[in-house]
Tab-separated table of C-alpha atoms in Angstrom:
chain	number	residue	atom	x	y	z
A	1	MET	CA	-7.984	-41.114	-36.593
A	2	HIS	CA	-10.015	-37.898	-36.904
A	3	LEU	CA	-12.348	-39.149	-34.287
A	4	VAL	CA	-9.274	-39.815	-31.809
A	5	LYS	CA	-7.996	-36.397	-32.651
A	6	LEU	CA	-11.528	-34.681	-31.829
A	7	LEU	CA	-11.708	-36.791	-28.438
A	8	PHE	CA	-8.197	-36.070	-27.520
A	9	PHE	CA	-9.439	-32.222	-28.070
A	10	VAL	CA	-12.888	-32.738	-26.093
A	11	LEU	CA	-10.812	-34.301	-23.369
A	12	VAL	CA	-8.089	-31.359	-23.036
A	13	SER	CA	-10.746	-28.715	-23.046
A	14	CYS	CA	-12.804	-30.357	-20.412
A	15	SER	CA	-9.893	-30.936	-18.458
A	16	ARG	CA	-9.085	-27.273	-18.825
A	17	ASP	CA	-12.174	-26.205	-17.752
A	18	VAL	CA	-12.370	-28.642	-14.705
A	19	LEU	CA	-8.830	-27.126	-13.594
A	20	SER	CA	-10.014	-23.581	-14.074
A	21	GLN	CA	-13.209	-24.057	-12.138
A	22	TYR	CA	-11.087	-25.778	-9.458
A	23	TYR	CA	-9.063	-23.122	-9.022
A	24	TYR	CA	-12.020	-20.508	-9.171
A	25	THR	CA	-13.522	-22.353	-6.540
A	26	HIS	CA	-10.632	-23.375	-4.088
A	27	PHE	CA	-8.061	-20.352	-5.050
A	28	ASN	CA	-10.898	-17.932	-4.683
A	29	THR	CA	-8.730	-15.538	-2.860
A	30	LEU	CA	-5.887	-13.335	-3.558
A	31	VAL	CA	-2.609	-12.879	-1.400
A	32	LEU	CA	0.499	-10.347	-1.435
A	33	PRO	CA	3.268	-10.448	1.164
A	34	ILE	CA	3.549	-7.197	3.561
A	35	LEU	CA	7.067	-5.877	4.728
A	36	LYS	CA	7.912	-4.075	7.616
A	37	ASP	CA	10.833	-1.027	7.143
A	38	ALA	CA	12.819	-1.117	10.201
A	39	GLN	CA	14.080	2.324	9.931
A	40	THR	CA	10.455	3.974	9.503
A	41	SER	CA	8.338	1.298	11.216
A	42	LEU	CA	6.178	1.635	7.887
A	43	HIS	CA	4.164	-0.952	6.116
A	44	SER	CA	4.367	-1.811	2.230
A	45	VAL	CA	2.872	-4.252	0.106
A	46	SER	CA	4.770	-6.260	-2.393
A	47	TRP	CA	3.775	-6.514	-5.764
A	48	PHE	CA	5.133	-9.777	-7.245
A	49	HIS	CA	7.535	-8.310	-9.808
A	50	GLY	CA	6.133	-5.240	-9.477
A	51	GLY	CA	8.202	-3.149	-6.765
A	52	ASN	CA	6.830	-2.662	-3.069
A	53	LYS	CA	3.816	0.342	-2.294
A	54	LEU	CA	3.563	1.688	0.641
A	55	ILE	CA	-0.146	0.897	2.148
A	56	ASP	CA	-2.274	3.871	2.786
A	57	LEU	CA	-5.980	3.263	4.002
A	58	ASP	CA	-6.758	6.964	3.089
A	59	ALA	CA	-5.377	7.289	-0.398
A	60	PRO	CA	-8.097	7.805	-3.167
A	61	PHE	CA	-5.803	5.872	-5.705
A	62	THR	CA	-2.626	3.853	-5.806
A	63	TRP	CA	0.317	5.941	-7.393
A	64	ARG	CA	4.114	4.616	-8.304
A	65	ASP	CA	7.053	6.381	-9.623
A	66	CYS	CA	6.770	5.989	-13.559
A	67	VAL	CA	6.431	8.160	-16.937
A	68	VAL	CA	3.721	7.702	-19.030
A	69	ARG	CA	4.784	7.104	-22.576
A	70	ASN	CA	2.472	8.464	-25.410
A	71	PRO	CA	2.406	6.359	-28.586
A	72	PRO	CA	3.977	4.635	-29.944
A	73	MET	CA	4.257	2.536	-26.673
A	74	VAL	CA	6.255	-0.539	-26.209
A	75	ALA	CA	4.414	-3.623	-26.514
A	76	CYS	CA	2.126	-4.754	-23.488
A	77	GLY	CA	3.762	-6.683	-21.077
A	78	LEU	CA	7.277	-5.626	-21.629
A	79	GLU	CA	8.986	-3.877	-19.232
A	80	GLU	CA	7.217	-0.285	-19.824
A	81	GLY	CA	4.162	-1.966	-21.600
A	82	CYS	CA	0.529	-1.641	-20.956
A	83	ARG	CA	0.556	1.932	-19.354
A	84	PHE	CA	-2.040	4.083	-21.143
A	85	PRO	CA	-3.319	7.410	-20.569
A	86	LEU	CA	-6.773	7.546	-19.027
A	87	ARG	CA	-9.068	10.093	-20.734
A	88	CYS	CA	-10.744	12.998	-18.756
A	89	ASP	CA	-13.870	11.380	-19.934
A	90	ARG	CA	-13.458	8.442	-18.406
A	91	THR	CA	-15.616	7.096	-15.468
A	92	LEU	CA	-12.610	6.411	-13.520
A	93	CYS	CA	-10.958	9.474	-14.107
A	94	LYS	CA	-14.224	11.235	-12.710
A	95	GLU	CA	-14.099	9.020	-9.637
A	96	ALA	CA	-10.705	10.606	-8.845
A	97	HIS	CA	-11.811	13.738	-9.290
A	98	SER	CA	-14.072	13.520	-6.485
A	99	TYR	CA	-11.667	13.310	-4.424
A	100	ILE	CA	-9.419	16.298	-4.644
A	101	ASN	CA	-7.127	17.533	-2.204
A	102	PRO	CA	-7.448	21.458	-1.771
A	103	SER	CA	-3.870	22.069	-0.577
A	104	CYS	CA	-2.497	20.134	-4.312
A	105	PRO	CA	-1.784	22.027	-7.562
A	106	SER	CA	-4.957	23.057	-9.814
A	107	LEU	CA	-6.364	19.775	-12.318
A	108	ASN	CA	-7.617	22.835	-14.425
A	109	ILE	CA	-5.124	22.284	-17.671
A	110	THR	CA	-7.567	20.931	-20.034
A	111	ALA	CA	-6.640	24.085	-22.341
A	112	LYS	CA	-3.170	22.680	-22.435
A	113	TYR	CA	-3.998	18.922	-22.797
A	114	GLY	CA	-7.464	18.454	-23.731
A	115	CYS	CA	-9.530	15.525	-22.706
A	116	ASN	CA	-6.413	13.273	-23.949
A	117	ILE	CA	-5.323	12.931	-20.075
A	118	CYS	CA	-7.073	12.948	-16.589
A	119	ALA	CA	-5.205	14.684	-14.330
A	120	VAL	CA	-4.513	13.796	-10.595
A	121	THR	CA	-2.099	14.991	-7.987
A	122	PRO	CA	-0.573	12.318	-6.060
A	123	VAL	CA	0.084	12.423	-2.322
A	124	ASN	CA	2.726	11.302	-0.168
A	125	PRO	CA	0.927	10.255	3.282
A	126	VAL	CA	4.126	10.736	5.230
A	127	SER	CA	5.697	14.051	3.814
A	128	LYS	CA	1.881	15.604	3.024
A	129	SER	CA	3.222	16.681	-0.537
A	130	CYS	CA	2.001	16.390	-3.682
A	131	LYS	CA	2.363	16.645	-7.482
A	132	LEU	CA	0.379	17.125	-10.541
A	133	SER	CA	0.396	13.986	-12.762
A	134	GLN	CA	-2.200	11.750	-14.469
A	135	LEU	CA	-4.186	8.076	-14.306
A	136	THR	CA	-2.864	5.399	-16.397
A	137	THR	CA	-2.880	1.932	-16.352
A	138	ASP	CA	-0.527	-0.704	-14.794
A	139	LEU	CA	-0.058	-4.365	-14.141
A	140	VAL	CA	0.490	-6.493	-11.204
A	141	ILE	CA	0.977	-10.171	-10.988
A	142	PHE	CA	-1.012	-12.011	-8.220
A	143	TYR	CA	-1.122	-15.646	-6.559
A	144	GLY	CA	-4.164	-16.893	-5.653
A	145	THR	CA	-4.635	-19.096	-2.118
A	146	ASP	CA	-6.722	-21.805	-0.854
A	147	GLY	CA	-5.873	-20.568	2.257
A	148	ARG	CA	-2.811	-22.293	2.625
A	149	ASN	CA	-1.325	-22.708	-0.727
A	150	LEU	CA	-0.130	-20.400	-3.741
A	151	ALA	CA	-1.163	-20.805	-7.183
A	152	VAL	CA	-0.318	-18.523	-10.248
A	153	LEU	CA	-3.809	-17.739	-11.661
A	154	SER	CA	-4.593	-18.392	-15.226
A	155	GLY	CA	-5.217	-15.554	-17.573
A	156	GLN	CA	-2.566	-13.246	-16.347
A	157	THR	CA	0.262	-13.767	-18.542
A	158	PHE	CA	1.909	-10.271	-17.943
A	159	GLY	CA	-0.476	-9.314	-15.026
A	160	VAL	CA	-3.763	-7.829	-14.082
A	161	GLU	CA	-3.942	-4.364	-15.678
A	162	LEU	CA	-4.632	-1.765	-12.946
A	163	VAL	CA	-5.683	1.922	-13.009
A	164	VAL	CA	-2.726	3.796	-11.157
A	165	SER	CA	-1.216	7.357	-11.293
A	166	CYS	CA	2.440	7.930	-12.477
A	167	ALA	CA	4.408	9.986	-10.068
A	168	PRO	CA	7.920	11.884	-10.415
A	169	SER	CA	10.677	10.613	-8.470
A	170	SER	CA	10.639	13.507	-5.961
A	171	LEU	CA	7.395	12.437	-4.486
A	172	LEU	CA	8.861	9.300	-3.075
A	173	LYS	CA	10.849	11.476	-0.636
A	174	SER	CA	10.708	10.398	3.270
A	175	LEU	CA	9.255	7.142	2.127
A	176	PRO	CA	11.216	3.836	3.096
A	177	LYS	CA	13.747	2.528	1.133
A	178	GLY	CA	12.579	0.467	-1.764
A	179	VAL	CA	9.410	1.535	-1.669
A	180	ASP	CA	8.249	3.170	-5.192
A	181	GLY	CA	4.614	4.485	-4.580
A	182	VAL	CA	1.742	4.029	-2.473
A	183	ALA	CA	-1.031	1.311	-2.791
A	184	ALA	CA	-4.363	2.533	-1.656
A	185	PHE	CA	-6.612	0.428	0.412
A	186	SER	CA	-9.371	2.718	0.929
A	187	TRP	CA	-13.508	3.063	0.099
A	188	SER	CA	-12.330	4.516	-3.083
A	189	VAL	CA	-13.292	2.637	-6.419
A	190	LEU	CA	-10.009	2.979	-7.822
A	191	ALA	CA	-8.249	1.558	-4.468
A	192	PHE	CA	-6.295	-1.514	-4.798
A	193	PRO	CA	-8.306	-4.449	-3.590
A	194	ARG	CA	-11.714	-2.810	-5.051
A	195	GLN	CA	-10.077	-2.633	-8.489
A	196	VAL	CA	-9.452	-6.441	-8.497
A	197	ASP	CA	-12.063	-7.356	-11.167
A	198	LYS	CA	-12.723	-10.909	-10.357
A	199	PRO	CA	-15.803	-13.076	-9.746
A	200	TYR	CA	-14.316	-15.070	-7.131
A	201	VAL	CA	-12.918	-12.218	-5.319
A	202	ALA	CA	-15.368	-10.939	-2.597
A	203	ASN	CA	-15.386	-7.229	-1.448
A	204	LYS	CA	-13.066	-8.104	1.499
A	205	PHE	CA	-9.458	-7.787	2.342
A	206	VAL	CA	-7.330	-8.372	5.472
A	207	LEU	CA	-4.516	-6.621	6.759
A	208	CYS	CA	-2.053	-8.906	8.746
A	209	LEU	CA	1.105	-6.199	9.625
A	210	PRO	CA	4.283	-7.899	10.604
A	211	SER	CA	6.124	-6.462	13.976
A	212	SER	CA	9.602	-7.502	12.371
A	213	SER	CA	11.339	-6.661	9.004
A	214	LYS	CA	12.429	-10.335	9.147
A	215	ALA	CA	9.740	-12.319	7.993
A	216	PRO	CA	6.597	-10.947	5.928
A	217	GLY	CA	3.073	-9.984	6.940
A	218	VAL	CA	0.036	-10.866	4.747
A	219	THR	CA	-2.959	-9.323	2.885
A	220	PHE	CA	-5.607	-11.369	1.452
A	221	LEU	CA	-8.007	-9.876	-0.867
A	222	GLY	CA	-11.124	-11.994	-0.456
A	223	ASP	CA	-13.301	-14.087	1.475
A	224	GLY	CA	-10.904	-16.797	2.704
A	225	PRO	CA	-10.524	-19.338	4.279
A	226	PHE	CA	-6.970	-18.252	6.177
A	227	TYR	CA	-4.859	-20.601	7.725
A	228	PHE	CA	-1.483	-19.818	9.007
A	229	THR	CA	1.206	-22.402	9.483
A	230	SER	CA	1.531	-22.539	13.294
A	231	PHE	CA	-2.032	-23.644	13.536
A	232	PRO	CA	-2.737	-25.381	10.077
A	233	ASN	CA	-6.292	-26.383	10.797
A	234	LEU	CA	-7.479	-23.454	12.342
A	235	ASP	CA	-9.430	-21.194	9.848
A	236	LEU	CA	-8.809	-17.731	11.287
A	237	ARG	CA	-12.227	-16.313	10.337
A	238	SER	CA	-13.458	-18.730	13.493
A	239	ILE	CA	-11.575	-16.194	15.929
A	240	LEU	CA	-12.781	-12.853	14.654
A	241	SER	CA	-15.272	-10.436	16.662
A	242	TYR	CA	-16.999	-8.111	14.569
A	243	THR	CA	-18.095	-4.426	15.304
A	244	PRO	CA	-19.470	-1.765	12.289
A	245	MET	CA	-17.663	0.164	10.268
A	246	VAL	CA	-18.736	3.712	9.428
A	247	ARG	CA	-18.707	5.384	6.568
A	248	LYS	CA	-19.341	9.340	7.076
A	249	HIS	CA	-20.412	9.959	3.757
A	250	THR	CA	-20.198	8.753	-0.149
A	251	THR	CA	-16.862	10.419	-0.700
A	252	SER	CA	-15.382	9.080	2.669
A	253	LEU	CA	-11.833	7.252	2.344
A	254	GLY	CA	-10.764	6.068	5.369
A	255	TYR	CA	-12.213	3.327	7.932
A	256	HIS	CA	-13.680	4.367	11.057
A	257	ILE	CA	-15.521	2.375	14.221
A	258	ARG	CA	-16.790	3.627	17.106
A	259	ILE	CA	-15.975	2.651	20.717
A	260	ASN	CA	-17.878	2.579	23.671
A	261	ARG	CA	-15.047	3.065	26.190
A	262	ILE	CA	-11.471	2.235	27.144
A	263	SER	CA	-10.832	0.062	29.997
A	264	ILE	CA	-7.420	-0.499	31.664
A	265	ARG	CA	-7.521	-3.815	33.929
A	266	GLY	CA	-11.444	-3.274	33.948
A	267	ILE	CA	-11.746	0.088	34.859
A	268	SER	CA	-13.112	2.449	32.472
A	269	ILE	CA	-10.924	5.848	31.829
A	270	PRO	CA	-13.036	8.870	32.774
A	271	VAL	CA	-13.837	10.633	29.638
A	272	PRO	CA	-17.409	11.186	29.162
A	273	SER	CA	-17.441	11.837	25.593
A	274	ILE	CA	-15.572	8.861	24.392
A	275	LYS	CA	-18.668	6.710	23.280
A	276	SER	CA	-19.144	9.525	20.476
A	277	ALA	CA	-15.945	9.639	19.509
A	278	SER	CA	-14.519	9.086	16.206
A	279	VAL	CA	-11.944	6.225	16.010
A	280	ARG	CA	-9.732	5.632	12.596
A	281	LEU	CA	-7.398	3.351	11.501
A	282	SER	CA	-4.356	4.667	9.967
A	283	THR	CA	-1.130	2.708	8.012
A	284	VAL	CA	0.758	5.712	7.991
A	285	THR	CA	0.553	6.449	11.848
A	286	PRO	CA	3.377	4.558	13.796
A	287	TYR	CA	1.694	4.994	17.133
A	288	THR	CA	-1.754	5.283	18.473
A	289	LYS	CA	-2.714	9.255	18.813
A	290	LEU	CA	-5.296	10.204	21.467
A	291	ARG	CA	-7.316	13.705	21.723
A	292	SER	CA	-5.628	15.694	24.512
A	293	ASP	CA	-8.259	14.781	27.262
A	294	ILE	CA	-8.351	11.286	26.133
A	295	TYR	CA	-4.600	11.159	26.113
A	296	LYS	CA	-4.391	12.492	29.561
A	297	ALA	CA	-6.737	10.483	31.198
A	298	PHE	CA	-5.591	7.158	29.567
A	299	VAL	CA	-1.849	7.821	30.790
A	300	SER	CA	-3.150	8.904	34.292
A	301	SER	CA	-4.863	5.481	34.680
A	302	PHE	CA	-2.097	3.416	33.085
A	303	SER	CA	0.198	5.253	35.368
A	304	MET	CA	-1.808	4.278	38.543
A	305	ALA	CA	-2.174	0.648	37.308
A	306	THR	CA	1.658	-0.030	37.216
A	307	THR	CA	2.930	1.454	40.104
A	308	ASN	CA	4.478	-1.523	41.085
A	309	ILE	CA	7.051	-1.371	37.975
A	310	PRO	CA	10.022	1.125	38.178
A	311	ARG	CA	9.492	4.565	36.117
A	312	LEU	CA	12.416	5.529	34.128
A	313	LYS	CA	13.601	9.105	32.155
A	314	SER	CA	10.771	9.193	29.238
A	315	VAL	CA	12.261	8.986	25.725
A	316	GLN	CA	10.634	10.955	22.923
A	317	PRO	CA	8.111	10.926	21.561
A	318	PHE	CA	6.345	8.976	24.845
A	319	SER	CA	5.673	10.315	28.158
A	320	LEU	CA	5.583	7.444	30.149
A	321	CYS	CA	8.363	4.776	30.296
A	322	LEU	CA	8.970	1.952	32.375
A	323	LYS	CA	11.721	-0.842	33.236
A	324	SER	CA	11.769	-2.720	30.396
A	325	SER	CA	12.782	-6.127	32.712
A	326	ALA	CA	9.910	-5.515	34.924
A	327	VAL	CA	7.563	-5.273	31.977
A	328	GLY	CA	7.167	-8.872	30.956
A	329	SER	CA	7.020	-10.572	27.764
A	330	VAL	CA	4.683	-12.763	25.428
A	331	GLU	CA	6.638	-15.784	26.467
A	332	LYS	CA	6.650	-15.139	30.354
A	333	GLY	CA	3.315	-13.114	30.737
A	334	PHE	CA	3.170	-9.215	30.853
A	335	ARG	CA	3.329	-7.297	34.184
A	336	VAL	CA	1.382	-4.419	32.426
A	337	PRO	CA	-2.244	-4.319	32.281
A	338	THR	CA	-4.144	-5.063	29.362
A	339	ILE	CA	-6.109	-2.373	27.794
A	340	ASP	CA	-9.448	-3.387	26.746
A	341	LEU	CA	-11.126	-1.060	23.718
A	342	GLU	CA	-14.890	-1.886	24.215
A	343	MET	CA	-16.399	-2.045	20.225
A	344	GLU	CA	-19.945	-0.668	19.345
A	345	SER	CA	-20.933	-3.693	19.025
A	346	GLY	CA	-20.355	-4.825	22.847
A	347	LYS	CA	-17.104	-6.865	21.665
A	348	TYR	CA	-13.592	-6.365	23.197
A	349	TRP	CA	-9.926	-5.570	21.208
A	350	THR	CA	-7.843	-6.275	24.050
A	351	ILE	CA	-4.546	-4.512	23.495
A	352	ASN	CA	-1.684	-6.798	25.629
A	353	GLY	CA	1.591	-5.295	26.329
A	354	ASP	CA	2.936	-6.243	23.057
A	355	ASN	CA	1.105	-4.089	21.195
A	356	SER	CA	1.312	-1.041	24.422
A	357	MET	CA	4.831	-1.213	25.346
A	358	LYS	CA	7.532	-0.093	22.932
A	359	HIS	CA	10.943	-1.425	23.554
A	360	VAL	CA	13.186	1.688	23.070
A	361	GLY	CA	16.849	0.413	24.054
A	362	ASN	CA	18.806	0.788	27.431
A	363	GLY	CA	16.498	-1.260	29.261
A	364	THR	CA	13.599	0.957	28.758
A	365	ALA	CA	10.054	0.214	27.437
A	366	CYS	CA	7.448	3.215	26.742
A	367	LEU	CA	3.729	3.446	26.749
A	368	ALA	CA	3.323	3.599	22.539
A	369	PHE	CA	0.391	6.380	22.758
A	370	LEU	CA	0.911	9.648	21.441
A	371	ASP	CA	-0.908	12.657	22.419
A	372	GLY	CA	-2.641	13.909	19.212
A	373	GLY	CA	-3.331	17.828	20.505
A	374	LEU	CA	-6.657	19.222	21.325
A	375	ARG	CA	-7.995	19.627	17.422
A	376	MET	CA	-7.728	16.358	16.313
A	377	LYS	CA	-10.421	15.424	13.325
A	378	ASP	CA	-10.779	12.236	14.727
A	379	ALA	CA	-10.519	11.575	18.314
A	380	ILE	CA	-8.594	8.671	18.354
A	381	VAL	CA	-6.207	7.480	15.130
A	382	ILE	CA	-4.964	3.886	15.679
A	383	GLY	CA	-1.511	3.415	14.555
A	384	THR	CA	0.365	0.557	12.982
A	385	PHE	CA	2.145	-0.560	16.112
A	386	GLN	CA	-1.112	-1.621	17.922
A	387	MET	CA	-2.630	-3.338	14.601
A	388	GLU	CA	0.841	-5.521	14.391
A	389	ASN	CA	0.093	-9.402	14.597
A	390	ASN	CA	-3.368	-8.558	15.098
A	391	PHE	CA	-5.624	-10.049	12.223
A	392	LEU	CA	-7.860	-7.502	10.688
A	393	PHE	CA	-10.931	-8.188	8.102
A	394	LEU	CA	-12.497	-5.509	6.394
A	395	ASP	CA	-15.548	-6.601	5.031
A	396	LEU	CA	-16.771	-3.562	2.943
A	397	GLU	CA	-19.649	-5.372	1.389
A	398	ASN	CA	-21.264	-5.471	4.982
A	399	GLN	CA	-19.248	-2.482	6.080
A	400	LYS	CA	-17.890	-4.447	9.181
A	401	LEU	CA	-14.693	-4.943	10.831
A	402	GLY	CA	-13.449	-8.161	11.939
A	403	PHE	CA	-10.272	-8.455	14.319
A	404	SER	CA	-8.644	-10.872	16.629
A	405	SER	CA	-6.957	-8.872	19.009
A	406	SER	CA	-3.161	-10.041	19.349
A	407	LEU	CA	-2.118	-13.205	17.425
A	408	LEU	CA	1.190	-13.696	19.644
A	409	ALA	CA	-1.299	-14.391	22.471
A	410	ARG	CA	-2.498	-17.649	20.531
A	411	GLY	CA	0.718	-18.456	19.709
A	412	THR	CA	1.275	-17.364	16.092
A	413	SER	CA	1.812	-14.118	14.303
A	414	CYS	CA	1.276	-12.290	11.079
A	415	GLY	CA	4.205	-13.735	9.864
A	416	SER	CA	3.279	-17.201	9.606
A	417	PHE	CA	1.465	-17.541	6.213
A	418	ASN	CA	3.488	-19.925	4.201
A	419	PHE	CA	4.398	-18.020	1.121
A	420	THR	CA	6.627	-21.080	-0.042
A	421	ALA	CA	3.856	-23.682	-0.836
A	422	ILE	CA	3.325	-23.157	-4.543
A	423	VAL	CA	0.873	-25.169	-6.342
A	424	GLU	CA	1.867	-25.417	-10.058
């Protein structure tokens, strides 16, 4: 009898090890849904059982509306549990202090609190306001994926512990309804994807922003593979082109690329300095902004390429508006020209009508690019409207950006990942 029990125990243990190895091998990528707010056109990542956080590619750390409770604390795993203040001598605290915003309140409060807390100043990227707060820990529930299906990962009974900052409710002003904080997706060690300390999750992530609030987009944390329901046998990595990402210095947070030229209907816009221009990706900028000299040449070239389409009165904040019924559609084909961004690598990020023309009502569609002025820090800031329904693979390990151009032109969209196929 003892031998039978021993054999049963060994069999169960081996089965668990095999199952665990299977999940590590096949479900080696984490996945979370991305939601679009119809009112603000901003996108947030949905933490399972943990609220929605605005996606910010330039934030040094994640923050949420919460209060740090000093001991005695609620047991870890309960509603307010696992929220432990970080001390000022922790490595991650020092990392956070390397990204100090000079316009925010001073962090010099050691005399009052000693080293028992790590003071930080979370920033609202929309209102640009900031508040004095402190780093703490919080829990996030993750699902793993093999590219097609979801699985609840073992070892996270209450969630995976991450370092975040609490912030007062007043800092949520101007953020979308239902959003309770900001998720950092930057180069920072404290950024949301980079804190996922799992041996099977590579230092890479995907952003696929939805164009509608009706169906969620998706972010993958890891190396893939990636499949959408519309093309169940097509690994989306196979359709990507790549270009280098530029990190200006060790404390740079955002993602920069370089482009060689912008072409409209195959003709380069006449801006000699564009090859050396800095181009940044932004998830808190709804529409791509161009430095004034680039913007004027760009709009002029686009206008000349669309002389056969009736003009309508401009609608703020746009300057060039056309008759929407004459613009075309994905289904019937667009009459407006494609816009090609030739990357530093020589590959093209093609912007079709679904990412260039914004339908604003009353039969009007406007060129969805804005004049950012002459003093822009980056000559071009690519906004979310131009990123929607584009599969963007940010490979931090190899410092390169993978991009698909419009998924709609391929018959699919960012809302095509199956979040309902859960493997128990």
